């Protein structure tokens, strides 16, 4: 996985401190450093200070959205890396769409399993309550 800045055309030159990023995204500095260690983002270093670009901001937004919907950081990194293929993000969009569809299907199956288990438990509770009245 790589957070290279090969495609800086979308980078306006704006830079954000780690504090600004933490506030904007509701994450800790430790989380941002972890994403950097995992090569998901690549802030510019000025001495000991990290300066985040628009690209880093977009990648953090992707990371957080991906985590919310249940993707692993490895999966998120794979999707992020597809941005740099130079095909106007067609591959990234299609692979992301496919992965989201797969995730929806898996969650739908899980939901059905959970609903079935709840029904089974409710039936068992009713049986136990009916037997306790005897």
Tab-separated table of C-alpha atoms in Angstrom:
chain	number	residue	atom	x	y	z
A	1	UNK	CA	0.000	0.000	0.000
A	2	UNK	CA	1.269	3.436	-0.801
A	3	UNK	CA	0.117	6.938	-0.110
A	4	UNK	CA	2.471	8.439	-2.643
A	5	UNK	CA	1.747	11.862	-3.934
A	6	UNK	CA	2.122	10.857	-7.589
A	7	UNK	CA	-1.149	12.546	-8.534
A	8	UNK	CA	-0.981	15.954	-6.935
A	9	UNK	CA	-3.268	17.607	-9.473
A	10	UNK	CA	-6.078	17.688	-6.898
A	11	UNK	CA	-3.727	19.130	-4.269
A	12	UNK	CA	-4.458	22.831	-3.796
A	13	UNK	CA	-1.350	23.344	-1.721
A	14	UNK	CA	-3.361	23.780	1.475
A	15	UNK	CA	-1.766	22.131	4.487
A	16	UNK	CA	-3.378	21.078	7.745
A	17	UNK	CA	-1.823	20.388	11.112
A	18	UNK	CA	-2.394	17.159	12.979
A	19	UNK	CA	-4.598	19.077	15.427
A	20	UNK	CA	-6.774	20.411	12.615
A	21	UNK	CA	-7.111	16.917	11.140
A	22	UNK	CA	-8.009	15.437	14.518
A	23	UNK	CA	-10.672	18.081	15.077
A	24	UNK	CA	-12.133	17.815	11.573
A	25	UNK	CA	-12.390	14.030	11.555
A	26	UNK	CA	-12.898	13.320	15.248
A	27	UNK	CA	-9.851	11.063	15.445
A	28	UNK	CA	-6.813	11.011	17.679
A	29	UNK	CA	-3.311	12.016	16.664
A	30	UNK	CA	-2.355	8.426	17.421
A	31	UNK	CA	-4.861	7.199	14.810
A	32	UNK	CA	-3.413	9.539	12.165
A	33	UNK	CA	0.119	8.417	12.986
A	34	UNK	CA	-1.071	4.793	12.732
A	35	UNK	CA	-2.553	5.449	9.278
A	36	UNK	CA	0.770	6.984	8.316
A	37	UNK	CA	2.662	3.947	9.654
A	38	UNK	CA	0.331	1.747	7.590
A	39	UNK	CA	1.210	3.898	4.531
A	40	UNK	CA	-2.399	4.953	4.007
A	41	UNK	CA	-1.498	8.647	4.212
A	42	UNK	CA	1.768	10.482	3.696
A	43	UNK	CA	1.873	13.875	5.399
A	44	UNK	CA	4.711	16.221	4.591
A	45	UNK	CA	7.274	16.458	7.367
A	46	UNK	CA	8.665	19.838	8.401
A	47	UNK	CA	10.998	19.077	11.255
A	48	UNK	CA	8.856	17.105	13.686
A	49	UNK	CA	5.601	18.630	12.431
A	50	UNK	CA	3.290	16.723	10.115
A	51	UNK	CA	1.454	18.754	7.475
A	52	UNK	CA	-1.482	17.076	5.758
A	53	UNK	CA	-2.502	17.859	2.172
A	54	UNK	CA	-5.935	17.836	0.545
A	55	UNK	CA	-5.039	14.368	-0.721
A	56	UNK	CA	-4.368	13.199	2.845
A	57	UNK	CA	-7.713	14.694	3.930
A	58	UNK	CA	-9.538	12.819	1.164
A	59	UNK	CA	-7.757	9.594	2.084
A	60	UNK	CA	-8.624	9.977	5.784
A	61	UNK	CA	-12.270	10.492	4.827
A	62	UNK	CA	-12.110	7.277	2.752
A	63	UNK	CA	-10.414	5.404	5.601
A	64	UNK	CA	-13.052	6.434	8.124
A	65	UNK	CA	-15.963	5.681	5.794
A	66	UNK	CA	-14.452	2.299	4.961
A	67	UNK	CA	-14.017	1.479	8.648
A	68	UNK	CA	-17.625	2.496	9.401
A	69	UNK	CA	-18.946	0.041	6.832
A	70	UNK	CA	-16.726	-2.789	8.037
A	71	UNK	CA	-13.763	-2.853	5.672
A	72	UNK	CA	-10.366	-3.793	7.084
A	73	UNK	CA	-7.481	-1.340	6.796
A	74	UNK	CA	-5.873	-3.696	4.274
A	75	UNK	CA	-9.009	-3.583	2.109
A	76	UNK	CA	-9.204	0.191	2.458
A	77	UNK	CA	-5.554	0.486	1.438
A	78	UNK	CA	-6.158	-1.635	-1.656
A	79	UNK	CA	-9.071	0.595	-2.655
A	80	UNK	CA	-7.084	3.766	-2.029
A	81	UNK	CA	-4.183	2.519	-4.125
A	82	UNK	CA	-6.491	2.064	-7.109
A	83	UNK	CA	-6.808	5.870	-7.280
A	84	UNK	CA	-3.328	6.115	-8.777
A	85	UNK	CA	-3.950	3.853	-11.799
A	86	UNK	CA	-4.527	6.855	-14.046
A	87	UNK	CA	-7.865	5.683	-15.423
A	88	UNK	CA	-9.953	8.548	-14.018
A	89	UNK	CA	-10.761	6.322	-11.010
A	90	UNK	CA	-12.863	3.886	-13.104
A	91	UNK	CA	-11.178	0.826	-11.599
A	92	UNK	CA	-11.350	2.287	-8.092
A	93	UNK	CA	-15.076	2.984	-8.450
A	94	UNK	CA	-15.857	-0.450	-9.905
A	95	UNK	CA	-13.833	-2.394	-7.338
A	96	UNK	CA	-15.308	-0.304	-4.517
A	97	UNK	CA	-18.800	-0.892	-5.878
A	98	UNK	CA	-18.166	-4.649	-6.082
A	99	UNK	CA	-16.758	-4.752	-2.536
A	100	UNK	CA	-19.709	-2.735	-1.199
A	101	UNK	CA	-22.172	-5.098	-2.897
A	102	UNK	CA	-20.341	-8.073	-1.348
A	103	UNK	CA	-20.477	-6.385	2.066
A	104	UNK	CA	-24.224	-5.679	1.694
A	105	UNK	CA	-24.833	-9.332	0.832
A	106	UNK	CA	-22.794	-10.544	3.816
A	107	UNK	CA	-24.559	-8.146	6.192
A	108	UNK	CA	-27.962	-9.140	4.801
A	109	UNK	CA	-27.138	-12.805	5.504
A	110	UNK	CA	-25.958	-11.895	9.007
A	111	UNK	CA	-29.134	-9.909	9.634
A	112	UNK	CA	-31.277	-12.869	8.544
A	113	UNK	CA	-29.283	-15.151	10.866
A	114	UNK	CA	-29.701	-12.695	13.736
A	115	UNK	CA	-33.453	-12.338	13.093
A	116	UNK	CA	-33.783	-16.123	13.045
A	117	UNK	CA	-31.858	-16.451	16.309
A	118	UNK	CA	-34.017	-13.772	17.965
A	119	UNK	CA	-37.176	-15.598	16.896
A	120	UNK	CA	-35.788	-18.863	18.266
A	121	UNK	CA	-34.892	-17.208	21.570
A	122	UNK	CA	-38.296	-15.530	21.853
A	123	UNK	CA	-39.976	-18.901	21.276
A	124	UNK	CA	-37.787	-20.486	23.912
A	125	UNK	CA	-38.596	-17.683	26.382
A	126	UNK	CA	-42.328	-18.169	25.746
A	127	UNK	CA	-41.958	-21.910	26.276
A	128	UNK	CA	-40.094	-21.373	29.546
A	129	UNK	CA	-42.618	-18.789	30.745
A	130	UNK	CA	-45.577	-21.080	29.860
A	131	UNK	CA	-43.966	-24.000	31.694
A	132	UNK	CA	-43.234	-21.878	34.765
A	133	UNK	CA	-46.941	-21.135	35.177
A	134	UNK	CA	-47.791	-24.844	35.657
